[in-house]
C-alpha atoms as a printed R data frame, in Angstrom:
    type eleno elety resid chain resno       x       y      z
1   ATOM     1    CA   MET     A     1   0.124   0.128 -0.041
2   ATOM     2    CA   SER     A     2   1.364   3.242 -1.038
3   ATOM     3    CA   ILE     A     3   2.262   6.015  1.751
4   ATOM     4    CA   LYS     A     4  -0.489   8.354  0.308
5   ATOM     5    CA   VAL     A     5  -3.232   5.673  0.606
6   ATOM     6    CA   LYS     A     6  -2.261   5.019  4.280
7   ATOM     7    CA   CYS     A     7  -2.252   8.377  4.857
8   ATOM     8    CA   ILE     A     8  -5.942   8.940  3.336
9   ATOM     9    CA   MET     A     9  -6.905   5.765  5.513
10  ATOM    10    CA   ALA     A    10  -5.303   7.318  8.618
11  ATOM    11    CA   ILE     A    11  -7.405  10.591  7.820
12  ATOM    12    CA   LEU     A    12 -10.664   8.451  7.517
13  ATOM    13    CA   GLY     A    13  -9.913   6.549 10.731
14  ATOM    14    CA   VAL     A    14  -9.507   9.804 12.769
15  ATOM    15    CA   ALA     A    15 -12.682  11.180 11.279
16  ATOM    16    CA   VAL     A    16 -14.770   8.443 12.093
17  ATOM    17    CA   THR     A    17 -13.444   8.228 15.554
18  ATOM    18    CA   ALA     A    18 -13.995  11.874 16.154
19  ATOM    19    CA   GLY     A    19 -17.756  11.276 14.667
20  ATOM    20    CA   CYS     A    20 -18.129   8.541 17.225
21  ATOM    21    CA   THR     A    21 -16.816  10.409 20.310
22  ATOM    22    CA   LYS     A    22 -19.486  13.207 20.867
23  ATOM    23    CA   GLY     A    23 -21.824  10.880 22.342
24  ATOM    24    CA   ILE     A    24 -24.665  12.020 24.885
25  ATOM    25    CA   LEU     A    25 -25.244  10.290 27.847
26  ATOM    26    CA   LYS     A    26 -29.160  10.475 28.538
27  ATOM    27    CA   PRO     A    27 -31.048  11.422 30.784
28  ATOM    28    CA   GLN     A    28 -28.878  14.419 30.947
29  ATOM    29    CA   GLY     A    29 -30.819  16.124 33.893
30  ATOM    30    CA   GLY     A    30 -30.529  12.782 35.811
31  ATOM    31    CA   MET     A    31 -33.232  10.306 36.755
32  ATOM    32    CA   ALA     A    32 -36.753  11.844 37.571
33  ATOM    33    CA   SER     A    33 -38.209  11.613 41.162
34  ATOM    34    CA   VAL     A    34 -40.858   8.986 41.868
35  ATOM    35    CA   ALA     A    35 -43.238  11.965 42.387
36  ATOM    36    CA   ALA     A    36 -42.619  13.581 39.178
37  ATOM    37    CA   VAL     A    37 -43.618   9.904 37.688
38  ATOM    38    CA   TYR     A    38 -46.420   9.510 39.300
39  ATOM    39    CA   SER     A    39 -48.696  12.341 39.977
40  ATOM    40    CA   THR     A    40 -51.222  12.640 42.450
41  ATOM    41    CA   SER     A    41 -54.320  12.656 40.323
42  ATOM    42    CA   GLU     A    42 -52.634   9.254 38.271
43  ATOM    43    CA   ILE     A    43 -52.563   7.617 41.384
44  ATOM    44    CA   GLU     A    44 -56.312   7.055 41.559
45  ATOM    45    CA   SER     A    45 -56.706   5.640 38.154
46  ATOM    46    CA   LEU     A    46 -53.717   3.508 37.967
47  ATOM    47    CA   LYS     A    47 -55.781   0.065 37.478
48  ATOM    48    CA   ASP     A    48 -56.961   1.752 34.347
49  ATOM    49    CA   LYS     A    49 -53.817   3.098 32.912
50  ATOM    50    CA   ALA     A    50 -51.200   0.581 33.684
51  ATOM    51    CA   PRO     A    51 -50.631  -1.952 31.382
52  ATOM    52    CA   SER     A    52 -51.310  -5.552 31.996
53  ATOM    53    CA   GLN     A    53 -47.469  -6.498 32.233
54  ATOM    54    CA   SER     A    54 -46.977  -3.208 34.504
55  ATOM    55    CA   ARG     A    55 -49.212  -4.257 37.171
56  ATOM    56    CA   LYS     A    56 -50.172  -6.863 39.563
57  ATOM    57    CA   SER     A    57 -52.602  -7.162 42.601
58  ATOM    58    CA   SER     A    58 -53.381  -9.520 45.537
59  ATOM    59    CA   LEU     A    59 -55.954  -9.973 48.053
60  ATOM    60    CA   PHE     A    60 -54.835 -10.719 51.523
61  ATOM    61    CA   ALA     A    61 -57.370 -12.138 54.117
62  ATOM    62    CA   ALA     A    62 -55.774  -9.570 56.980
63  ATOM    63    CA   SER     A    63 -56.384  -6.340 58.237
64  ATOM    64    CA   TYR     A    64 -55.483  -3.091 56.726
65  ATOM    65    CA   GLU     A    65 -52.681  -2.467 59.592
66  ATOM    66    CA   ASP     A    66 -51.118  -5.934 59.078
67  ATOM    67    CA   VAL     A    67 -50.854  -5.628 55.379
68  ATOM    68    CA   TYR     A    68 -49.758  -2.032 55.417
69  ATOM    69    CA   ARG     A    69 -46.864  -2.903 57.749
70  ATOM    70    CA   ALA     A    70 -46.233  -6.031 55.543
71  ATOM    71    CA   VAL     A    71 -45.977  -3.908 52.401
72  ATOM    72    CA   PHE     A    72 -43.829  -1.487 53.837
73  ATOM    73    CA   VAL     A    73 -41.375  -4.083 55.274
74  ATOM    74    CA   SER     A    74 -41.487  -6.069 52.044
75  ATOM    75    CA   ALA     A    75 -40.707  -2.843 50.092
76  ATOM    76    CA   SER     A    76 -37.526  -2.359 51.860
77  ATOM    77    CA   GLN     A    77 -36.381  -6.233 51.756
78  ATOM    78    CA   THR     A    78 -36.935  -5.893 47.853
79  ATOM    79    CA   GLN     A    79 -34.368  -3.246 47.978
80  ATOM    80    CA   ILE     A    80 -37.158  -0.702 47.099
81  ATOM    81    CA   ASN     A    81 -35.881   2.849 48.350
82  ATOM    82    CA   ILE     A    82 -39.185   4.277 49.985
83  ATOM    83    CA   GLU     A    83 -39.447   7.713 49.114
84  ATOM    84    CA   THR     A    84 -43.086   8.544 50.154
85  ATOM    85    CA   GLU     A    85 -45.556   6.793 52.091
86  ATOM    86    CA   ASN     A    86 -49.029   7.816 53.554
87  ATOM    87    CA   LYS     A    87 -50.648   5.193 55.608
88  ATOM    88    CA   SER     A    88 -54.191   6.765 55.718
89  ATOM    89    CA   LYS     A    89 -54.063   6.577 52.047
90  ATOM    90    CA   GLY     A    90 -52.513   3.558 51.769
91  ATOM    91    CA   LEU     A    91 -49.824   4.639 49.187
92  ATOM    92    CA   VAL     A    92 -46.203   3.817 49.227
93  ATOM    93    CA   LEU     A    93 -43.728   5.193 46.641
94  ATOM    94    CA   GLY     A    94 -40.334   4.106 45.867
95  ATOM    95    CA   THR     A    95 -37.404   3.549 43.602
96  ATOM    96    CA   ARG     A    96 -34.973   0.694 43.147
97  ATOM    97    CA   ASP     A    97 -31.947   1.130 40.837
98  ATOM    98    CA   ILE     A    98 -29.930  -1.804 39.112
99  ATOM    99    CA   GLU     A    99 -26.818  -1.626 36.900
100 ATOM   100    CA   THR     A   100 -27.254  -2.886 33.728
101 ATOM   101    CA   ALA     A   101 -25.492  -3.641 30.567
102 ATOM   102    CA   SER     A   102 -25.073  -0.693 27.986
103 ATOM   103    CA   MET     A   103 -28.157  -0.255 25.497
104 ATOM   104    CA   PHE     A   104 -27.989   0.795 22.221
105 ATOM   105    CA   ARG     A   105 -24.177  -0.038 21.810
106 ATOM   106    CA   LYS     A   106 -24.372  -0.042 17.511
107 ATOM   107    CA   CYS     A   107 -20.642   1.201 17.214
108 ATOM   108    CA   PRO     A   108 -17.445   0.176 19.180
109 ATOM   109    CA   ALA     A   109 -16.850   3.861 20.512
110 ATOM   110    CA   VAL     A   110 -19.741   3.851 22.613
111 ATOM   111    CA   PRO     A   111 -18.283   3.906 26.208
112 ATOM   112    CA   THR     A   112 -18.445   0.553 28.079
113 ATOM   113    CA   GLY     A   113 -19.864  -0.457 31.164
114 ATOM   114    CA   SER     A   114 -22.677  -0.537 33.151
115 ATOM   115    CA   LEU     A   115 -25.564   2.223 33.024
116 ATOM   116    CA   THR     A   116 -28.594   2.684 35.376
117 ATOM   117    CA   ARG     A   117 -32.219   1.428 35.110
118 ATOM   118    CA   ARG     A   118 -34.349   3.025 38.059
119 ATOM   119    CA   TYR     A   119 -37.855   1.467 38.666
120 ATOM   120    CA   TYR     A   120 -40.461   3.459 39.856
121 ATOM   121    CA   TYR     A   121 -43.142   1.643 42.100
122 ATOM   122    CA   ALA     A   122 -46.793   2.585 43.173
123 ATOM   123    CA   ILE     A   123 -48.195   0.804 45.937
124 ATOM   124    CA   VAL     A   124 -51.672   1.334 46.889
125 ATOM   125    CA   VAL     A   125 -53.036  -0.519 49.622
126 ATOM   126    CA   LYS     A   126 -57.194  -0.859 50.142
127 ATOM   127    CA   GLU     A   127 -59.042  -2.071 52.644
128 ATOM   128    CA   GLN     A   128 -62.339  -4.259 51.134
129 ATOM   129    CA   GLY     A   129 -63.515  -5.428 54.575
130 ATOM   130    CA   ALA     A   130 -62.184  -6.391 58.164
131 ATOM   131    CA   LYS     A   131 -60.183  -9.209 57.310
132 ATOM   132    CA   SER     A   132 -59.633  -8.444 53.302
133 ATOM   133    CA   THR     A   133 -56.961  -5.980 51.922
134 ATOM   134    CA   GLU     A   134 -56.202  -5.535 48.223
135 ATOM   135    CA   VAL     A   135 -52.498  -4.507 47.435
136 ATOM   136    CA   PHE     A   136 -52.236  -2.995 43.989
137 ATOM   137    CA   ALA     A   137 -48.745  -2.306 42.689
138 ATOM   138    CA   THR     A   138 -47.489  -0.800 39.418
139 ATOM   139    CA   VAL     A   139 -44.054  -0.352 38.009
140 ATOM   140    CA   LYS     A   140 -42.651   2.395 35.640
141 ATOM   141    CA   VAL     A   141 -38.706   2.232 34.360
142 ATOM   142    CA   GLN     A   142 -36.156   5.021 33.171
143 ATOM   143    CA   GLY     A   143 -32.986   3.940 31.774
144 ATOM   144    CA   SER     A   144 -29.652   5.709 31.031
145 ATOM   145    CA   CYS     A   145 -28.262   5.183 27.370
146 ATOM   146    CA   TRP     A   146 -25.954   7.004 24.949
147 ATOM   147    CA   THR     A   147 -26.957   8.371 22.100
148 ATOM   148    CA   ASP     A   148 -25.310  10.266 18.748
149 ATOM   149    CA   PHE     A   149 -22.665   7.701 18.401
150 ATOM   150    CA   CYS     A   150 -21.343   7.161 14.880
151 ATOM   151    CA   TRP     A   151 -24.631   8.825 13.337
152 ATOM   152    CA   ASP     A   152 -26.703   6.105 15.594
153 ATOM   153    CA   SER     A   153 -30.123   5.407 14.367
154 ATOM   154    CA   GLY     A   154 -31.167   4.402 17.799
155 ATOM   155    CA   ASN     A   155 -31.566   8.257 19.100
156 ATOM   156    CA   VAL     A   156 -35.181   7.711 19.265
157 ATOM   157    CA   GLU     A   157 -35.142   4.478 20.722
158 ATOM   158    CA   CYS     A   158 -32.516   6.147 23.427
159 ATOM   159    CA   ASN     A   159 -34.823   9.061 24.287
160 ATOM   160    CA   ASN     A   160 -37.647   6.830 24.791
161 ATOM   161    CA   TYR     A   161 -35.635   4.695 26.864
162 ATOM   162    CA   SER     A   162 -34.184   7.497 28.948
163 ATOM   163    CA   THR     A   163 -37.689   9.044 29.709
164 ATOM   164    CA   PRO     A   164 -39.909   7.549 32.585
165 ATOM   165    CA   HIS     A   165 -42.461   4.832 30.766
166 ATOM   166    CA   TRP     A   166 -44.385   1.529 31.866
167 ATOM   167    CA   ALA     A   167 -41.852  -1.277 32.292
168 ATOM   168    CA   ASP     A   168 -42.293  -3.585 29.264
169 ATOM   169    CA   ARG     A   169 -41.396  -7.142 29.266
170 ATOM   170    CA   SER     A   170 -37.618  -6.509 28.560
171 ATOM   171    CA   GLU     A   171 -37.243  -4.980 31.705
172 ATOM   172    CA   ASN     A   172 -38.798  -7.474 33.686
173 ATOM   173    CA   PRO     A   173 -41.763  -5.970 35.481
174 ATOM   174    CA   GLU     A   174 -43.458  -9.106 36.257
175 ATOM   175    CA   LYS     A   175 -40.600 -10.525 37.821
176 ATOM   176    CA   GLU     A   176 -40.170  -7.437 40.270
177 ATOM   177    CA   LEU     A   177 -43.802  -7.357 40.987
178 ATOM   178    CA   THR     A   178 -44.088 -11.070 41.650
179 ATOM   179    CA   GLN     A   179 -41.156 -10.913 44.117
180 ATOM   180    CA   LEU     A   180 -42.519  -7.977 46.028
181 ATOM   181    CA   MET     A   181 -46.048  -9.728 46.228
182 ATOM   182    CA   THR     A   182 -44.220 -13.027 47.420
183 ATOM   183    CA   PHE     A   183 -42.617 -10.861 50.111
184 ATOM   184    CA   ILE     A   184 -45.689  -9.685 51.421
185 ATOM   185    CA   ARG     A   185 -47.204 -12.741 51.853
186 ATOM   186    CA   ASN     A   186 -44.398 -14.386 53.382
187 ATOM   187    CA   ASN     A   187 -44.242 -11.314 55.987
188 ATOM   188    CA   LEU     A   188 -47.948 -11.890 56.869
189 ATOM   189    CA   ILE     A   189 -47.407 -15.512 57.181
190 ATOM   190    CA   ALA     A   190 -44.259 -14.897 59.477
191 ATOM   191    CA   ALA     A   191 -46.387 -12.524 61.686
192 ATOM   192    CA   GLY     A   192 -48.734 -15.456 62.005
193 ATOM   193    CA   VAL     A   193 -51.615 -13.114 60.172
194 ATOM   194    CA   LEU     A   194 -52.067 -15.698 57.168
């Protein structure tokens, strides 16, 4: 290969690499708060709004007091950071962060390492009778990702992923919610209530 061809290839390599180094980590303002993700007006209509894969409910043959206590303890045991709770309204809001593999890695210049996925939980406890209490839980998610690398066509996907949204199947909402409900049931059994 001639020196002229090698120089041209080197210049092209530098240009391509330079084009791949202007990436942006999304979301740029950081992760949202759980209060911003679940508005007060939305809490009342979660059963109607949440898609089936992002919600779970269970009816427990126990008093409201016992179930609310079990929900509070179970949320902590499943590593949910409780940010807001209101016992009189039967409401627990929290988040859980996990480290996840980088998404939208379509070119080698995207930084490697783990990114954050934040789950947002809204747990509503409602008394149905003296010894009957329903727990309804929903989960939304927001993830961090890199965009604008190598003329990446995934920018729309990254923008959507980095905005709080209802968890879809790839984000394991059923696993998250089933684990929470299992802990609630186990804590009620351990307390001798069920």
